[in-house]
Coordinates of C-alpha atoms in Angstrom, one line a residue:
M30 CA 96.3 109.0 119.7
G31 CA 99.2 108.1 122.1
I32 CA 98.1 105.9 125.0
P33 CA 94.4 104.8 124.7
F34 CA 92.2 106.1 127.4
S35 CA 91.1 102.6 128.4
Q36 CA 94.7 101.6 129.0
V37 CA 95.4 104.7 131.0
L38 CA 92.3 104.0 133.1
R39 CA 93.1 100.3 133.7
I40 CA 96.7 100.9 134.6
G41 CA 95.9 103.9 136.8
S42 CA 93.3 101.8 138.7
Y43 CA 95.8 98.9 138.9
I44 CA 98.5 101.2 140.4
L45 CA 96.1 102.9 142.8
G46 CA 94.8 99.5 144.0
N47 CA 98.4 98.3 144.7
H48 CA 99.2 101.6 146.4
I49 CA 96.1 101.3 148.7
K50 CA 97.1 97.7 149.5
G51 CA 100.6 98.8 150.4
T52 CA 102.2 96.6 147.8
K53 CA 105.9 97.5 147.6
R54 CA 106.7 96.0 144.3
Y55 CA 104.4 95.0 141.4
P56 CA 104.7 94.7 137.6
L57 CA 103.2 97.0 135.1
V58 CA 104.3 95.4 131.8
L59 CA 105.4 91.8 131.2
M60 CA 108.3 91.7 128.8
L61 CA 107.8 88.4 127.1
E62 CA 110.8 87.1 125.0
P63 CA 109.8 83.7 123.5
L64 CA 113.0 83.5 121.5
F65 CA 116.3 85.3 121.0
R66 CA 116.8 84.5 117.3
C67 CA 116.4 87.4 114.9
N68 CA 116.6 88.0 111.1
L69 CA 118.6 91.2 111.6
A70 CA 122.0 91.8 113.3
C71 CA 121.7 95.4 114.6
Q72 CA 124.9 97.0 115.7
G73 CA 123.4 98.2 119.0
C74 CA 121.7 95.0 120.0
G75 CA 123.0 92.5 122.6
K76 CA 120.1 90.0 122.3
I77 CA 121.5 87.8 119.5
D78 CA 125.0 87.0 120.7
Y79 CA 124.3 83.4 121.7
P80 CA 125.3 79.9 120.3
K81 CA 122.8 78.5 117.8
E82 CA 121.6 75.9 120.3
I83 CA 120.3 78.7 122.4
L84 CA 119.0 80.7 119.4
N85 CA 117.0 77.7 118.5
Q86 CA 115.2 77.6 121.8
R87 CA 111.5 78.8 122.0
L88 CA 109.1 79.3 124.9
S89 CA 106.1 77.2 124.1
Y90 CA 102.5 78.6 124.1
D91 CA 101.9 77.0 127.5
E92 CA 105.0 78.5 128.9
C93 CA 104.0 81.9 127.6
M94 CA 100.5 81.6 129.1
Q95 CA 101.9 80.5 132.4
A96 CA 104.3 83.5 132.5
I97 CA 101.3 85.9 131.8
D98 CA 99.3 84.3 134.6
E99 CA 102.3 84.2 137.1
C100 CA 103.1 87.9 136.5
G101 CA 99.6 89.4 136.4
A102 CA 100.7 92.6 134.7
P103 CA 98.0 94.4 132.7
V104 CA 100.2 94.8 129.7
V105 CA 102.2 92.2 127.8
S106 CA 104.9 93.3 125.4
I107 CA 106.2 90.6 123.2
A108 CA 109.7 91.1 122.0
G109 CA 112.8 89.0 121.1
G110 CA 114.6 88.4 118.8
E111 CA 112.0 88.6 116.2
P112 CA 108.6 87.4 117.4
L113 CA 107.3 86.7 114.0
L114 CA 109.8 83.9 113.6
H115 CA 107.9 82.0 116.3
R116 CA 105.4 79.7 114.6
D117 CA 103.0 79.9 117.5
M118 CA 103.0 83.7 117.8
P119 CA 99.4 84.1 116.5
K120 CA 98.2 81.7 119.1
I121 CA 100.3 83.4 121.8
V122 CA 99.0 86.9 120.9
K123 CA 95.4 85.6 120.9
G124 CA 95.9 83.8 124.2
A125 CA 97.2 86.9 125.9
L126 CA 94.3 89.0 124.5
D127 CA 91.8 86.4 125.6
K128 CA 93.1 86.9 129.1
G129 CA 92.1 90.5 128.9
K130 CA 95.7 91.9 128.5
F131 CA 96.8 94.9 126.5
V132 CA 99.2 93.2 124.0
I133 CA 102.0 94.9 122.1
C134 CA 103.8 92.7 119.5
C135 CA 107.2 94.1 118.5
T136 CA 108.6 93.4 115.0
N137 CA 111.2 94.6 112.6
A138 CA 108.6 94.1 109.9
L139 CA 110.6 91.9 107.5
L140 CA 108.0 89.1 107.8
F141 CA 105.0 91.3 108.4
A142 CA 103.4 91.2 104.9
K143 CA 103.7 87.4 104.9
K144 CA 102.3 86.9 108.4
V145 CA 99.7 89.7 108.9
D146 CA 96.8 87.5 107.7
Q147 CA 97.4 85.2 110.8
Y148 CA 96.2 88.1 113.1
E149 CA 93.0 90.1 113.6
P150 CA 92.6 93.6 114.8
R151 CA 91.4 93.9 118.4
P152 CA 91.0 97.0 120.6
N153 CA 93.7 95.9 123.0
F154 CA 96.2 94.8 120.4
T155 CA 99.0 97.0 118.9
W156 CA 101.8 96.3 116.5
S157 CA 105.0 98.0 117.4
I158 CA 107.2 98.4 114.4
H159 CA 111.0 98.9 115.0
L160 CA 112.1 102.2 113.3
D161 CA 115.2 104.0 114.6
G162 CA 114.6 107.2 112.5
D163 CA 114.5 108.0 108.8
K164 CA 115.9 105.7 106.1
E165 CA 119.5 106.5 106.5
M166 CA 119.3 106.4 110.4
H167 CA 117.3 103.2 110.5
D168 CA 119.1 101.2 107.8
R169 CA 122.4 102.1 109.5
S170 CA 121.1 101.0 112.9
V171 CA 120.0 97.6 111.6
S172 CA 123.0 97.2 109.3
L173 CA 120.9 96.4 106.2
D174 CA 119.7 98.6 103.3
G175 CA 116.1 98.7 102.4
V176 CA 114.6 97.8 105.9
Y177 CA 113.2 101.3 106.4
E178 CA 111.0 101.0 103.3
T179 CA 109.8 97.6 104.4
A180 CA 108.9 98.9 107.8
E181 CA 107.0 101.9 106.5
A182 CA 105.1 99.6 104.0
A183 CA 104.2 97.4 107.0
I184 CA 102.8 100.4 108.9
R185 CA 100.6 101.3 105.9
L186 CA 99.5 97.7 105.4
A187 CA 98.7 97.3 109.1
K188 CA 96.7 100.5 109.2
S189 CA 94.8 99.5 106.0
R190 CA 93.8 96.2 107.8
G191 CA 92.4 98.1 110.8
F192 CA 95.3 97.5 113.3
Q193 CA 96.6 99.9 115.9
V194 CA 100.3 100.6 115.0
S195 CA 103.0 102.3 116.9
I196 CA 106.7 102.6 116.3
N197 CA 109.6 101.8 118.7
C198 CA 112.4 104.3 118.1
T199 CA 115.7 103.9 119.8
L200 CA 118.2 106.8 119.4
F201 CA 121.9 106.5 119.6
N202 CA 124.8 109.0 119.8
D203 CA 124.7 109.9 116.1
A204 CA 121.0 111.0 116.3
N205 CA 120.4 114.4 114.8
P206 CA 117.6 116.4 116.5
E207 CA 116.4 118.0 113.3
R208 CA 116.2 114.8 111.4
T209 CA 114.5 113.0 114.3
A210 CA 111.9 115.8 114.5
K211 CA 111.2 115.5 110.8
F212 CA 110.9 111.7 111.1
F213 CA 108.4 112.1 113.9
D214 CA 106.4 114.5 111.7
R215 CA 106.4 111.9 108.9
M216 CA 105.2 109.2 111.2
K217 CA 102.4 111.4 112.5
A218 CA 101.4 112.2 108.9
I219 CA 101.3 108.5 108.0
G220 CA 98.8 108.1 110.8
I221 CA 100.8 106.2 113.4
D222 CA 98.9 105.6 116.6
G223 CA 101.9 105.9 118.9
I224 CA 105.6 106.6 119.3
T225 CA 107.8 104.9 121.8
V226 CA 111.1 106.6 122.0
S227 CA 114.1 105.7 124.1
P228 CA 117.9 106.2 124.3
G229 CA 119.9 103.1 123.4
Y230 CA 121.0 100.9 126.3
A231 CA 124.7 100.0 126.3
Y232 CA 124.5 96.3 125.9
E233 CA 127.8 94.8 126.9
R234 CA 127.6 92.3 124.1
A235 CA 126.6 94.7 121.3
A236 CA 128.8 94.7 118.2
N237 CA 129.4 98.5 118.2
Q238 CA 130.1 99.9 121.6
D239 CA 130.6 103.4 120.3
E240 CA 126.9 104.0 119.5
F241 CA 125.6 104.5 123.0
L242 CA 124.7 107.8 124.8
N243 CA 125.7 108.8 128.3
R244 CA 123.1 110.5 130.5
T245 CA 124.2 114.1 129.9
T246 CA 124.2 113.5 126.1
T247 CA 120.8 111.8 126.3
K248 CA 119.2 114.8 128.2
N249 CA 120.6 117.3 125.7
L250 CA 119.5 115.3 122.7
F251 CA 115.9 115.0 124.0
R252 CA 115.8 118.7 125.0
N253 CA 116.7 119.6 121.5
I254 CA 114.1 117.2 120.0
F255 CA 111.3 118.4 122.2
R256 CA 112.2 122.0 121.6
L257 CA 111.8 121.4 117.9
G258 CA 108.6 119.5 118.5
K259 CA 106.7 122.2 120.4
G260 CA 103.2 122.4 118.9
H261 CA 103.7 119.3 116.7
K262 CA 101.6 117.0 118.9
W263 CA 103.6 113.9 118.3
P264 CA 101.5 110.9 119.6
F265 CA 103.9 109.5 122.2
N266 CA 102.5 106.5 123.9
Q267 CA 104.6 107.2 127.0
S268 CA 103.9 109.2 130.1
I269 CA 104.6 112.9 130.0
Q270 CA 106.8 112.4 133.1
F271 CA 109.0 109.9 131.4
L272 CA 109.5 112.3 128.5
N273 CA 110.2 115.0 131.1
F274 CA 112.8 112.7 132.7
L275 CA 114.5 112.2 129.3
A276 CA 114.9 116.0 129.1
G277 CA 116.7 116.1 132.4
N278 CA 113.8 117.5 134.5
E279 CA 113.3 114.7 136.9
T280 CA 115.7 112.7 139.1
Y281 CA 114.3 109.2 138.9
K282 CA 115.6 105.8 140.1
C283 CA 114.6 102.9 137.9
T284 CA 111.9 100.4 138.7
P285 CA 113.3 97.2 137.3
W286 CA 110.5 95.0 138.7
G287 CA 108.0 97.2 136.8
N288 CA 108.8 95.4 133.5
P289 CA 109.8 91.9 134.5
T290 CA 111.2 89.7 131.7
R291 CA 110.5 86.1 130.9
T292 CA 113.0 84.5 128.4
V293 CA 114.1 81.1 127.3
F294 CA 116.5 81.2 130.3
G295 CA 113.8 81.9 132.9
W296 CA 112.8 85.1 134.7
Q297 CA 115.7 87.6 134.0
R298 CA 117.3 89.4 136.9
P299 CA 117.2 92.2 137.4
C300 CA 115.6 93.7 134.3
Y301 CA 114.8 93.5 130.6
L302 CA 118.2 94.9 129.7
L303 CA 120.5 93.3 132.2
G304 CA 120.7 89.5 132.5
E305 CA 122.8 88.9 135.6
D306 CA 120.9 85.9 136.9
Y307 CA 117.6 84.0 136.2
A308 CA 114.8 82.9 138.5
K309 CA 112.7 79.8 137.8
S310 CA 109.4 81.6 138.9
F311 CA 108.0 85.1 139.0
K312 CA 107.6 84.8 142.8
D313 CA 111.3 83.9 143.1
L314 CA 112.2 86.9 140.9
M315 CA 110.2 89.3 143.0
E316 CA 111.1 88.0 146.4
N317 CA 114.7 86.9 146.0
T318 CA 116.3 89.5 143.7
A319 CA 118.8 91.9 145.4
W320 CA 117.1 94.9 143.8
D321 CA 119.2 97.4 145.7
D322 CA 122.4 96.1 144.1
Y323 CA 121.2 97.5 140.7
G324 CA 120.3 100.8 139.2
V325 CA 122.0 104.1 138.5
G326 CA 124.4 104.8 141.4
N327 CA 124.4 101.2 142.5
Y328 CA 126.0 99.2 139.6
E329 CA 128.4 100.2 136.9
K330 CA 126.5 98.6 134.0
C331 CA 123.5 100.8 134.9
Q332 CA 125.3 104.2 135.0
D333 CA 124.2 105.5 131.6
C334 CA 120.7 103.9 131.4
M335 CA 117.6 106.1 130.9
V336 CA 115.6 103.4 129.0
H337 CA 111.8 103.3 129.1
S338 CA 111.8 99.7 130.3
G339 CA 113.5 100.8 133.5
F340 CA 112.2 104.3 134.0
E341 CA 108.7 104.4 132.4
A342 CA 107.3 102.5 135.4
T343 CA 108.8 105.0 137.8
A344 CA 107.3 107.9 135.8
V345 CA 103.9 106.3 135.6
I346 CA 103.8 105.6 139.3
D347 CA 104.9 109.2 140.0
T348 CA 102.2 110.5 137.6
V349 CA 99.4 108.5 139.4
R350 CA 100.7 109.6 142.8
H351 CA 101.2 113.2 141.8
P352 CA 98.7 114.0 139.0
L353 CA 98.8 117.7 139.4
K354 CA 102.6 117.8 138.9
A355 CA 102.2 115.8 135.7
A356 CA 99.3 117.9 134.6
M357 CA 101.4 121.1 134.9
V358 CA 104.1 119.5 132.7
A359 CA 101.4 118.5 130.1
L360 CA 99.9 122.0 130.2
K361 CA 103.2 124.1 130.1
G362 CA 105.2 121.7 128.0
I363 CA 108.5 119.9 128.7
K364 CA 111.2 122.3 129.9
T365 CA 114.0 122.5 127.3
E366 CA 116.0 125.4 128.8
G367 CA 117.7 126.1 132.1
A368 CA 119.2 124.0 134.8
M369 CA 118.5 120.2 134.8
A370 CA 117.5 118.2 137.8
P371 CA 120.5 116.8 139.8
D372 CA 121.7 113.4 138.7
I373 CA 122.4 110.4 140.9
S374 CA 125.9 110.2 142.2
L375 CA 128.0 107.3 140.8
A376 CA 130.6 107.5 143.5
N377 CA 129.6 104.4 145.4
Q378 CA 128.5 102.1 142.5
R379 CA 129.9 98.6 142.5
R380 CA 132.1 97.4 139.6
A381 CA 130.5 95.5 136.7
K382 CA 130.7 91.7 136.6
D383 CA 131.1 89.5 133.5
V384 CA 128.5 86.8 134.0
F385 CA 127.4 86.2 130.4
S386 CA 129.6 83.2 129.7
D387 CA 128.5 81.4 132.9
H388 CA 124.8 81.7 132.0
V389 CA 125.4 80.5 128.4
Q390 CA 127.4 77.5 129.5
Q391 CA 124.8 76.6 132.1
R392 CA 121.9 76.8 129.6
L393 CA 123.9 74.9 127.0
A394 CA 124.5 72.1 129.5
E395 CA 120.8 72.0 130.3
I396 CA 119.9 71.8 126.6
R397 CA 122.4 69.0 125.9
E398 CA 121.3 67.0 128.9
A399 CA 117.7 67.3 127.8
E400 CA 118.6 66.3 124.2
A401 CA 120.6 63.3 125.5
A402 CA 117.7 62.1 127.7
A403 CA 115.3 62.4 124.8
K404 CA 117.6 60.4 122.5
K405 CA 118.0 57.7 125.2
E406 CA 114.2 57.5 125.5
T407 CA 113.8 57.3 121.7
D408 CA 116.5 54.6 121.4
A409 CA 114.9 52.5 124.2
A410 CA 111.4 52.7 122.5

């Protein structure tokens, strides 16, 4: 299946409309993170390294709806943390769907069987199940045995209930092309509606820093996977040009505003993967972020990034603006041999800054101040 035609048509029209209006920056996908808490501790994740006071924070239903309205992106991807830990998640999903959005709810599936009855299938709603490869690959990635079987059972359960289901597969430096290709074959045989694949981003707070790919390794890995996949028709729900980029055939700069992120801290600058600062409103994020300070060639933390949340928007916009180029790639297949496109020079990138602790301390101070004010009000009542 891949990307539904209705979604392709809506997003294409949205991009063309903004292009005709001369809009310089506009969002495609709202990355909504209503919480950071998770019931797994994946080695390659940097989203759960917070004090418990922050992990206990949640965006309310009203805050989520406000973020959706502020942003205006046609797609809402709900991530975390683990979204199914949020008690208002069914209401949040329904609220986003009622606003006419394409909604993707990401989950590691540990709570799926318990929670699925709280949701109903709708044409614009997709479950995205986290699966980083076959049993050995995935269970190692999430640092817990048995999670793969739970996730595959969740896929089968969701399909039996009439839901659209995709998988979100992140590959690290130990990924084997042959095993990955067999895994994609299995997912296709199960009847998965889409595959989202991406190289792992080097989160600075991740427990295992040895798992991440550099850009050259990423390109070679995906060339090998796509070579093995010729004729298999895996249902990727990503643009052909993003996949072409992963194989080293395009020189793209990232589009960080294409997937703006709203978290319990605020609107995350500059992107879903990198929390260098936080804006209080979407307008502030778009108008007052120093976008040119970030991205490959501009900032050290970005140097190895080829992740879909940064580059898919670039690829989609390129596809809409140059449809014949994309059509030729789709017709001939992704090139897996020969010279690669030149990469962006890192010679002038600025050094990385450590800002994590500052943001944590500021947020903790805000939480404690609010708790103290609430206690004072209660005591006075």
